[in-house]
Amino acid sequence: VAQLMAVRSDDVQPAPLRPLGVGRSFLDATRVAGSNTAIWTDIYLANRDALMVAIDDLTDRLAVIRKALVEADAGVLKEWNESARADRETLLRLDS
């Protein structure tokens, strides 16, 4: 949610999410942002060690992609996308 708002121009008046192309999947994926803050604060703190590991892992993965973009390394970007495609297909098979 914060990322979506950050990419919006400051001079744009707040508008309903639908015109931005935000659909049901966005609302589902951002459910926690609309939930009780006090409860989720406790959940975050209770799971802080695992969350920090996950955040560090995500940061490292994004750094690899950022570097590939800076260096215009098409090979790394293709490999990253193909890996994501394979992971998605695996997850879809597990769900059926």
Backbone as numpy.savetxt, mean C-alpha at the origin, in Angstrom:
# Nx Ny Nz CAx CAy CAz Cx Cy Cz
-4.78 5.95 2.57 -5.62 7.12 2.57 -4.74 8.37 2.57
-3.73 8.39 3.42 -2.84 9.55 3.49 -2.12 9.76 2.17
-1.73 8.67 1.52 -1.03 8.79 0.23 -1.96 9.36 -0.83
-3.20 8.92 -0.85 -4.16 9.47 -1.81 -4.33 10.96 -1.60
-4.46 11.37 -0.35 -4.64 12.78 -0.06 -3.37 13.58 -0.39
-2.20 12.97 -0.20 -0.94 13.67 -0.46 -0.74 13.96 -1.94
-1.25 13.11 -2.81 -1.05 13.32 -4.24 -2.06 14.28 -4.84
-3.06 14.62 -4.07 -4.04 15.59 -4.55 -3.46 16.99 -4.44
-3.75 17.81 -5.40 -3.28 19.19 -5.39 -3.90 19.95 -4.24
-3.12 20.82 -3.61 -3.62 21.62 -2.49 -4.74 22.56 -2.90
-4.80 22.92 -4.18 -5.83 23.86 -4.59 -7.14 23.16 -5.01
-7.17 21.84 -4.90 -8.38 21.10 -5.23 -9.27 21.03 -4.00
-10.51 21.40 -4.17 -11.46 21.31 -3.06 -11.74 19.84 -2.78
-11.96 19.50 -1.50 -12.32 18.11 -1.18 -13.53 17.69 -2.01
-13.46 16.49 -2.53 -14.54 15.97 -3.36 -14.84 14.55 -2.93
-16.01 14.05 -3.28 -16.32 12.65 -2.96 -15.28 11.74 -3.59
-15.04 10.60 -2.99 -14.01 9.67 -3.48 -14.37 9.05 -4.82
-15.61 8.83 -5.09 -16.01 8.17 -6.33 -15.44 8.83 -7.59
-15.47 10.16 -7.74 -14.91 10.75 -8.95 -13.41 10.50 -9.11
-12.72 10.15 -8.03 -11.29 9.85 -8.13 -11.05 8.42 -8.60
-12.11 7.68 -8.82 -11.96 6.30 -9.25 -11.81 5.35 -8.08
-12.17 5.81 -6.89 -12.05 4.98 -5.70 -13.32 4.16 -5.58
-13.12 2.86 -5.50 -14.27 1.98 -5.43 -14.31 1.18 -4.13
-15.10 0.15 -4.16 -15.33 -0.68 -2.98 -14.03 -1.28 -2.46
-13.12 -1.70 -3.33 -11.88 -2.33 -2.87 -11.03 -1.34 -2.08
-11.03 -0.07 -2.49 -10.30 0.95 -1.74 -10.91 1.11 -0.35
-12.22 1.17 -0.30 -12.89 1.32 0.98 -12.62 0.12 1.89
-12.62 -1.08 1.31 -12.31 -2.28 2.09 -10.87 -2.26 2.59
-9.94 -1.86 1.72 -8.52 -1.87 2.07 -8.18 -0.80 3.12
-9.00 0.21 3.21 -8.73 1.30 4.16 -9.67 1.27 5.35
-10.26 0.13 5.60 -11.24 -0.04 6.68 -10.69 0.40 8.03
-9.44 0.06 8.32 -8.85 0.41 9.62 -8.84 1.92 9.83
-8.60 2.68 8.76 -8.56 4.13 8.90 -9.90 4.69 9.36
-10.97 3.99 9.08 -12.30 4.44 9.50 -12.77 3.84 10.80
-11.92 3.02 11.42 -12.30 2.33 12.64 -11.96 3.14 13.89
-12.30 2.59 15.02 -12.07 3.23 16.31 -10.57 3.42 16.56
-10.15 4.67 16.67 -8.74 5.00 16.82 -8.15 4.44 18.10
-8.86 4.52 19.19 -8.34 4.04 20.48 -8.06 2.54 20.43
-8.96 1.79 19.84 -8.77 0.34 19.74 -7.56 0.03 18.88
-7.47 0.69 17.72 -6.36 0.40 16.81 -5.03 0.88 17.35
-5.02 1.95 18.12 -3.78 2.38 18.76 -3.26 1.29 19.68
-4.16 0.70 20.45 -3.77 -0.41 21.33 -3.28 -1.61 20.53
-3.93 -1.90 19.43 -3.51 -3.03 18.58 -2.13 -2.76 18.00
-1.89 -1.54 17.50 -0.57 -1.19 16.96 0.50 -1.36 18.01
0.25 -0.84 19.20 1.26 -0.92 20.26 1.49 -2.35 20.72
0.44 -3.14 20.79 0.59 -4.54 21.20 1.38 -5.35 20.17
1.36 -4.89 18.93 2.04 -5.60 17.84 3.20 -4.81 17.27
3.74 -3.88 18.04 4.73 -2.95 17.50 5.98 -3.63 16.97
6.45 -4.69 17.63 7.66 -5.36 17.15 7.44 -5.95 15.76
6.33 -6.65 15.58 6.03 -7.24 14.27 5.78 -6.15 13.23
5.10 -5.09 13.62 4.84 -4.00 12.69 6.13 -3.32 12.26
7.06 -3.13 13.17 8.33 -2.49 12.80 9.11 -3.36 11.83
9.09 -4.67 12.03 9.76 -5.58 11.09 9.11 -5.47 9.71
7.77 -5.45 9.68 7.06 -5.36 8.41 7.32 -4.02 7.72
7.36 -2.94 8.49 7.64 -1.62 7.92 9.06 -1.56 7.37
10.00 -2.12 8.11 11.39 -2.14 7.62 11.50 -2.95 6.33
10.80 -4.09 6.28 10.82 -4.93 5.07 10.22 -4.17 3.89
9.09 -3.51 4.11 8.47 -2.73 3.04 9.38 -1.60 2.58
10.00 -0.92 3.53 10.92 0.18 3.20 12.07 -0.33 2.34
12.62 -1.48 2.70 13.71 -2.06 1.92 13.26 -2.42 0.51
12.06 -3.01 0.39 11.54 -3.38 -0.93 11.30 -2.15 -1.79
10.73 -1.11 -1.19 10.49 0.13 -1.94 11.80 0.80 -2.35
12.82 0.68 -1.51 14.13 1.27 -1.85 14.72 0.60 -3.10
14.53 -0.70 -3.22 15.01 -1.42 -4.41 14.31 -0.90 -5.66
13.00 -0.72 -5.57 12.24 -0.23 -6.72 12.59 1.21 -7.02
12.77 2.01 -5.99 13.16 3.41 -6.19 14.50 3.49 -6.92
15.44 2.67 -6.49 16.77 2.64 -7.11 16.64 2.23 -8.59
15.81 1.23 -8.85 15.62 0.79 -10.23 15.02 1.90 -11.08
14.11 2.66 -10.52 13.52 3.78 -11.25 14.55 4.88 -11.50
15.33 5.21 -10.47 16.37 6.24 -10.62 17.35 5.84 -11.71
17.72 4.55 -11.72 18.71 4.06 -12.68 18.09 3.60 -14.00
16.77 3.74 -14.12 16.04 3.29 -15.32 16.38 1.83 -15.64
16.42 1.00 -14.60 16.77 -0.41 -14.73 15.53 -1.24 -15.07
15.27 -1.36 -16.36 14.08 -2.07 -16.82 14.08 -3.53 -16.37
15.25 -4.14 -16.30 15.32 -5.54 -15.89 14.80 -5.76 -14.48
15.21 -4.93 -13.55 14.74 -5.05 -12.17 13.24 -4.79 -12.10
12.76 -3.79 -12.83 11.34 -3.47 -12.81 10.51 -4.60 -13.40
10.99 -5.19 -14.49 10.27 -6.32 -15.09 10.25 -7.50 -14.13
11.38 -7.79 -13.51 11.47 -8.90 -12.55 10.53 -8.67 -11.38
10.47 -7.43 -10.88 9.60 -7.08 -9.76 8.14 -7.31 -10.13
7.76 -6.85 -11.33 6.38 -7.00 -11.75 6.02 -8.47 -11.99
6.92 -9.22 -12.60 6.66 -10.65 -12.84 6.54 -11.41 -11.52
7.35 -11.05 -10.56 7.27 -11.67 -9.24 5.93 -11.35 -8.58
5.49 -10.11 -8.69 4.19 -9.71 -8.14 3.06 -10.46 -8.84
3.18 -10.62 -10.15 2.17 -11.35 -10.90 2.09 -12.81 -10.43
3.24 -13.44 -10.27 3.27 -14.83 -9.82 2.71 -14.96 -8.40
3.07 -14.03 -7.53 2.54 -14.05 -6.16 1.02 -13.89 -6.17
0.51 -12.99 -7.01 -0.93 -12.78 -7.09 -1.63 -14.04 -7.57
-1.08 -14.67 -8.59 -1.70 -15.89 -9.12 -1.71 -16.99 -8.05
-0.63 -17.10 -7.28 -0.58 -18.08 -6.19 -1.67 -17.79 -5.17
-1.80 -16.53 -4.77 -2.82 -16.17 -3.79 -4.23 -16.42 -4.31
-4.47 -16.14 -5.59 -5.79 -16.40 -6.16 -6.11 -17.88 -6.19
-5.11 -18.72 -6.47 -5.33 -20.18 -6.46 -5.63 -20.67 -5.05
-4.97 -20.10 -4.04 -5.20 -20.50 -2.66 -6.60 -20.14 -2.20
-7.15 -19.07 -2.77 -8.46 -18.57 -2.36 -9.60 -19.36 -2.98
-9.32 -20.12 -4.04 -10.42 -20.82 -4.73 -10.60 -22.23 -4.24
